[in-house]
PDB file of C-alpha atoms in Angstrom:
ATOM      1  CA  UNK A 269     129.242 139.557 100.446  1.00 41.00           C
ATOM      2  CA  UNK A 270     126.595 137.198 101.204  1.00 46.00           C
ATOM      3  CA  UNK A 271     127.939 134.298 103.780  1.00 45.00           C
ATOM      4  CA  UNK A 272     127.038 130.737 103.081  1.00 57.00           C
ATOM      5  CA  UNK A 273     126.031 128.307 106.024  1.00 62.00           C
ATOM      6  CA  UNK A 274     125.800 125.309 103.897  1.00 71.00           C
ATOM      7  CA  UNK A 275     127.174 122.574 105.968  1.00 71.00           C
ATOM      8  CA  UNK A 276     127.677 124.696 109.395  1.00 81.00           C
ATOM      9  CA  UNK A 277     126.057 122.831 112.107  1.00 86.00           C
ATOM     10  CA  UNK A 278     122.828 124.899 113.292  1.00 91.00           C
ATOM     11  CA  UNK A 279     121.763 124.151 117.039  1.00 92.00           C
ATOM     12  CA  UNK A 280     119.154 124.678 119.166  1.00 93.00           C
ATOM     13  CA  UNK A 281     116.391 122.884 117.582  1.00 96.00           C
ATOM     14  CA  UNK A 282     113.400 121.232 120.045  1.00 97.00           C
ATOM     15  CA  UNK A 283     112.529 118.204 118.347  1.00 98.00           C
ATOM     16  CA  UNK A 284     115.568 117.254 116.706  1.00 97.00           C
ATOM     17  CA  UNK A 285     117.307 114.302 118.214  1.00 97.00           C
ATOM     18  CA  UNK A 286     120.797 115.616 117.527  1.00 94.00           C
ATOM     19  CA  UNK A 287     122.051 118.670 119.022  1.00 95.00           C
ATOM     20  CA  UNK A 288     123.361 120.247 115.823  1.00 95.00           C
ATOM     21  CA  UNK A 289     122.282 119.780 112.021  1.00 95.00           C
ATOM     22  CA  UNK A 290     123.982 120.555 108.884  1.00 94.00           C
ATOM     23  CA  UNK A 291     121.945 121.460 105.804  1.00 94.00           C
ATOM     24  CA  UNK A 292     122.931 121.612 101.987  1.00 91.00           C
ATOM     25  CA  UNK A 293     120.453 124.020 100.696  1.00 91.00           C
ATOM     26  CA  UNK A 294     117.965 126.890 101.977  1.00 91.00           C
ATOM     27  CA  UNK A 295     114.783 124.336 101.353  1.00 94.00           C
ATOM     28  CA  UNK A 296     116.208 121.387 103.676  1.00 95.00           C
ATOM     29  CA  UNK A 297     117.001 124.241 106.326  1.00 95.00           C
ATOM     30  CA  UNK A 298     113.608 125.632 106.417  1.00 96.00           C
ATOM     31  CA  UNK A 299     112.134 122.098 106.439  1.00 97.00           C
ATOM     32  CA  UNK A 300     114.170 121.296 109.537  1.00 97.00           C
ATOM     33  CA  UNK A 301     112.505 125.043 111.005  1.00 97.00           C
ATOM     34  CA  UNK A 302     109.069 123.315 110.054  1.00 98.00           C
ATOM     35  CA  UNK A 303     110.010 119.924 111.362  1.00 98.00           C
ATOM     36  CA  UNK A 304     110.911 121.768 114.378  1.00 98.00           C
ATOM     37  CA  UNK A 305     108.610 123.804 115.338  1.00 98.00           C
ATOM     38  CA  UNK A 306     105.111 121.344 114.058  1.00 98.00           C
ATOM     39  CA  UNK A 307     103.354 120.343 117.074  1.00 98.00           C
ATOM     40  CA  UNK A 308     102.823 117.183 115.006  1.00 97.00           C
ATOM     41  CA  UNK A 309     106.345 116.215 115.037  1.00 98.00           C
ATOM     42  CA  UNK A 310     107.487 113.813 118.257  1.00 98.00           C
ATOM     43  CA  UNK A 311     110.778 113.657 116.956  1.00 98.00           C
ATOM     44  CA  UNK A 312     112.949 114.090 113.558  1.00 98.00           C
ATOM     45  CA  UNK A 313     116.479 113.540 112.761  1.00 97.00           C
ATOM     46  CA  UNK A 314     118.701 114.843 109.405  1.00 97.00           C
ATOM     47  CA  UNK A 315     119.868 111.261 107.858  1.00 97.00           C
ATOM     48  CA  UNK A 316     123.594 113.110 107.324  1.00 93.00           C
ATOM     49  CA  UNK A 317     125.346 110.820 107.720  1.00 93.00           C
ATOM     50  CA  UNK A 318     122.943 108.773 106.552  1.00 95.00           C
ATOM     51  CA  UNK A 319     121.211 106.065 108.895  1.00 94.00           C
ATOM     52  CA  UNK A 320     118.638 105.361 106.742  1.00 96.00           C
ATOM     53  CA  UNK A 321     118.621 103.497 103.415  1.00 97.00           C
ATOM     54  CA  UNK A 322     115.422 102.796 101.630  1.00 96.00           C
ATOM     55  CA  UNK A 323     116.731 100.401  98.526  1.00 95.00           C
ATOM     56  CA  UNK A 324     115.474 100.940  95.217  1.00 95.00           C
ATOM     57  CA  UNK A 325     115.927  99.770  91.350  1.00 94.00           C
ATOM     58  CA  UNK A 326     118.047 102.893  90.658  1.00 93.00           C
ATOM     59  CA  UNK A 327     120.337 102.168  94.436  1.00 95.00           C
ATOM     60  CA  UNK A 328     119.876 103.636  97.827  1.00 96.00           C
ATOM     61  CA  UNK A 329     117.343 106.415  98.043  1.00 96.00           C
ATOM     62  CA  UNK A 330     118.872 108.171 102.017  1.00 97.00           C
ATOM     63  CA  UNK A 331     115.933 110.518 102.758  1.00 98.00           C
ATOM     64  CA  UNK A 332     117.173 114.099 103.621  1.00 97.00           C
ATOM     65  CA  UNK A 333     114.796 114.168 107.090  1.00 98.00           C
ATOM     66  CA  UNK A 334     113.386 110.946 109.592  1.00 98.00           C
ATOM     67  CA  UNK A 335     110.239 112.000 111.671  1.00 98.00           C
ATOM     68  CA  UNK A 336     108.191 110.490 113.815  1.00 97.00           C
ATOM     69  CA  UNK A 337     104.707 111.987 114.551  1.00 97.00           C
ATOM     70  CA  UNK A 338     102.746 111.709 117.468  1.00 97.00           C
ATOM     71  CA  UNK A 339     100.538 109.687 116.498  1.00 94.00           C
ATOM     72  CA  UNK A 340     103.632 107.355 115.904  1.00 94.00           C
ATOM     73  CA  UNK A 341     103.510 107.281 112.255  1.00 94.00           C
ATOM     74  CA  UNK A 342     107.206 107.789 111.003  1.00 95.00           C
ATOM     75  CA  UNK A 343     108.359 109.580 108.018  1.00 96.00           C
ATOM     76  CA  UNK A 344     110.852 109.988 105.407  1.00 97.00           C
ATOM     77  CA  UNK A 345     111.637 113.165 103.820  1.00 97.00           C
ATOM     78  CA  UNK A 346     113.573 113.856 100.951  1.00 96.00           C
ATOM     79  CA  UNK A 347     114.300 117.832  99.771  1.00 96.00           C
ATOM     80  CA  UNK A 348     114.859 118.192  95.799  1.00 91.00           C
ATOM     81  CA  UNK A 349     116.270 120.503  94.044  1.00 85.00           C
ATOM     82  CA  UNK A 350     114.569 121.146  90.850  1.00 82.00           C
ATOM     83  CA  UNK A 351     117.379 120.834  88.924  1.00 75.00           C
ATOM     84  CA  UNK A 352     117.570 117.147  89.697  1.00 75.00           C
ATOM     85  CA  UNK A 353     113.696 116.396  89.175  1.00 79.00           C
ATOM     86  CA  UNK A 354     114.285 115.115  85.614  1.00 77.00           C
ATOM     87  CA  UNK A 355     111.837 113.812  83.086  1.00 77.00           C
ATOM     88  CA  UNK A 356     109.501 110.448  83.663  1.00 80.00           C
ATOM     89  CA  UNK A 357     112.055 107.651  84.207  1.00 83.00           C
ATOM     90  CA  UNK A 358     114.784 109.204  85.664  1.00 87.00           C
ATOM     91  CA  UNK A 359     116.784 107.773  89.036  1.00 91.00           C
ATOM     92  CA  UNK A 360     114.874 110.903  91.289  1.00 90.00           C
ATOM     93  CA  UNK A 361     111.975 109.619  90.264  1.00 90.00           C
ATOM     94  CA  UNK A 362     112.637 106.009  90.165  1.00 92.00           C
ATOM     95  CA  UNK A 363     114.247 106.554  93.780  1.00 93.00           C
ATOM     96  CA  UNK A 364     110.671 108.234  94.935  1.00 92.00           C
ATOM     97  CA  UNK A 365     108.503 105.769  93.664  1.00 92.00           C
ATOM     98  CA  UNK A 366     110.218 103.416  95.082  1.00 95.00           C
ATOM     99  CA  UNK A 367     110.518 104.984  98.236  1.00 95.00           C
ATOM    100  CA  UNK A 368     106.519 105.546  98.500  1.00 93.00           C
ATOM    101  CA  UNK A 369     106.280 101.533  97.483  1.00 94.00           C
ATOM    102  CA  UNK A 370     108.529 100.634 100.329  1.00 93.00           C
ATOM    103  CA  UNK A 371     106.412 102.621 102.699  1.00 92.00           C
ATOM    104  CA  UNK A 372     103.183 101.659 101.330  1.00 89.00           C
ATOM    105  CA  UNK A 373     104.657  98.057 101.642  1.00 89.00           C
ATOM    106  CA  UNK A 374     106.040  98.367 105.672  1.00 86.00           C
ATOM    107  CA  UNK A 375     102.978  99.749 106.599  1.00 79.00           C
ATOM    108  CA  UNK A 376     100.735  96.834 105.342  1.00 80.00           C
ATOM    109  CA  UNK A 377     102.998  94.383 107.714  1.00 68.00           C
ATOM    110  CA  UNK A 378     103.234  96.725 110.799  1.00 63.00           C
ATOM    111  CA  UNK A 379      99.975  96.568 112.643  1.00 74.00           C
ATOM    112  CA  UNK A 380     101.008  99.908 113.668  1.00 76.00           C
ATOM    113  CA  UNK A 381     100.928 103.609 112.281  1.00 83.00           C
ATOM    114  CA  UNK A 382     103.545 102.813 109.883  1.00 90.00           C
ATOM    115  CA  UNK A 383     105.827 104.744 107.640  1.00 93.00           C
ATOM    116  CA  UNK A 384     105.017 107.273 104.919  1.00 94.00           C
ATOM    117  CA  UNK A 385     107.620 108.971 102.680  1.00 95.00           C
ATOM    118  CA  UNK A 386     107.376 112.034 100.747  1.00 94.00           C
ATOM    119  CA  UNK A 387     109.475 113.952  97.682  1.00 94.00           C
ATOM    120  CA  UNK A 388     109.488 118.127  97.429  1.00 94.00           C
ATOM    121  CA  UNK A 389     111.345 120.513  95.625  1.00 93.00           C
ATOM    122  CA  UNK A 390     113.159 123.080  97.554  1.00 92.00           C
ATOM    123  CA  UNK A 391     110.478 126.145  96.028  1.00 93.00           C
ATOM    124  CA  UNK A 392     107.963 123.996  97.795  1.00 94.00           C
ATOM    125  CA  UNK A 393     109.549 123.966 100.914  1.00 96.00           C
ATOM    126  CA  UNK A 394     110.456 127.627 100.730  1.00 95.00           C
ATOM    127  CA  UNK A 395     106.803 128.283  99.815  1.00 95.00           C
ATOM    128  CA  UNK A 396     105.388 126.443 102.993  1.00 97.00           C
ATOM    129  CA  UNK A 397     104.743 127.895 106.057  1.00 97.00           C
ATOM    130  CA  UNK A 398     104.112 124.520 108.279  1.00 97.00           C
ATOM    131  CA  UNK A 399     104.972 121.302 107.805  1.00 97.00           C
ATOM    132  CA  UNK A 400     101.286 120.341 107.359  1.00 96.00           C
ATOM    133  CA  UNK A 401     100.930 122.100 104.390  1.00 96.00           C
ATOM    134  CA  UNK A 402     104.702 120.807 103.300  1.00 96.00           C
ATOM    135  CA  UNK A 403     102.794 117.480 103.954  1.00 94.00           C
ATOM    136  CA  UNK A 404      99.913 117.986 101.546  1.00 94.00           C
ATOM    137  CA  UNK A 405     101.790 120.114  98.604  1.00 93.00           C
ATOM    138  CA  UNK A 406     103.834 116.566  98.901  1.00 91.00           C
ATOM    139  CA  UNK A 407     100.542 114.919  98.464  1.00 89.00           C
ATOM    140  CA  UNK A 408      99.305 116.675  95.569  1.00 88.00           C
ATOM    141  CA  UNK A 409     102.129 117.413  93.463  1.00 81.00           C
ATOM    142  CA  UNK A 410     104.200 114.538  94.079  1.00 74.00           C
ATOM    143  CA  UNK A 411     102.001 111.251  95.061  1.00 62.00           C
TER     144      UNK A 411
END
């Protein structure tokens, strides 16, 4: 009998500003382990319960993951299942476009490093094997 850790808290992470994380499915666990463990990563949180709200037509798109690299860019992530990436117009992808507006948009203003924001399915995440190539699969497939 398999044994499910879906919303156990999980410890011991380096980066991760909390001191335990709970994750709803394999992909947002393994992009915590590559959150965690990218020398690229400063910091990164799991928005559960959710601190951040980015608002968009379809509501309040609350990222899965918050990061900030260090180069001091900061980052929204938000883990998909496929199931849930519907068709051209639906809320998923209303919520991302948004999303990538609203950091296009902060950035502009910042005269900083800004924010960037970035959609993947969980196979992408299970696929990846560092957060820099989580980064540019996000890039490619999902712009």
């Amino acid at each position: 009998m398999a044994v499910s850790l879906r919303r156990v808290p999980i410890g011991g992470w380096q980066r991760c500003v909390h001191v335990a994380a709970s994750f709803e499915s394999a992909g947002e666990f393994k992009a915590a382990r590559l959150l965690d463990s990218s020398s690229a990563i400063e910091w990164w949180l799991r928005n559960d319960p959710p601190l951040m709200k980015i608002p968009t037509p379809s509501g309040n798109l609350e990222p899965d993951f918050v990061y900030q690299l260090t180069t001091g860019t900061r980052g929204a992530l938000e883990v998909k299942g496929e199931v849930f990436w519907d068709g051209q117009g639906s809320v998923p992808r209303i919520k991302s476009a948004a999303a990538c507006a609203w950091a296009a948009a902060t950035s502009i203003g910042s005269g900083g490093p800004g924010w960037e924001f970035a959609v993947v399915l969980d196979q992408d995440v299970l696929s990846a094997s560092t957060f820099e190539e989580l980064r540019q699969i996000a890039q490619e497939k999902y712009p």
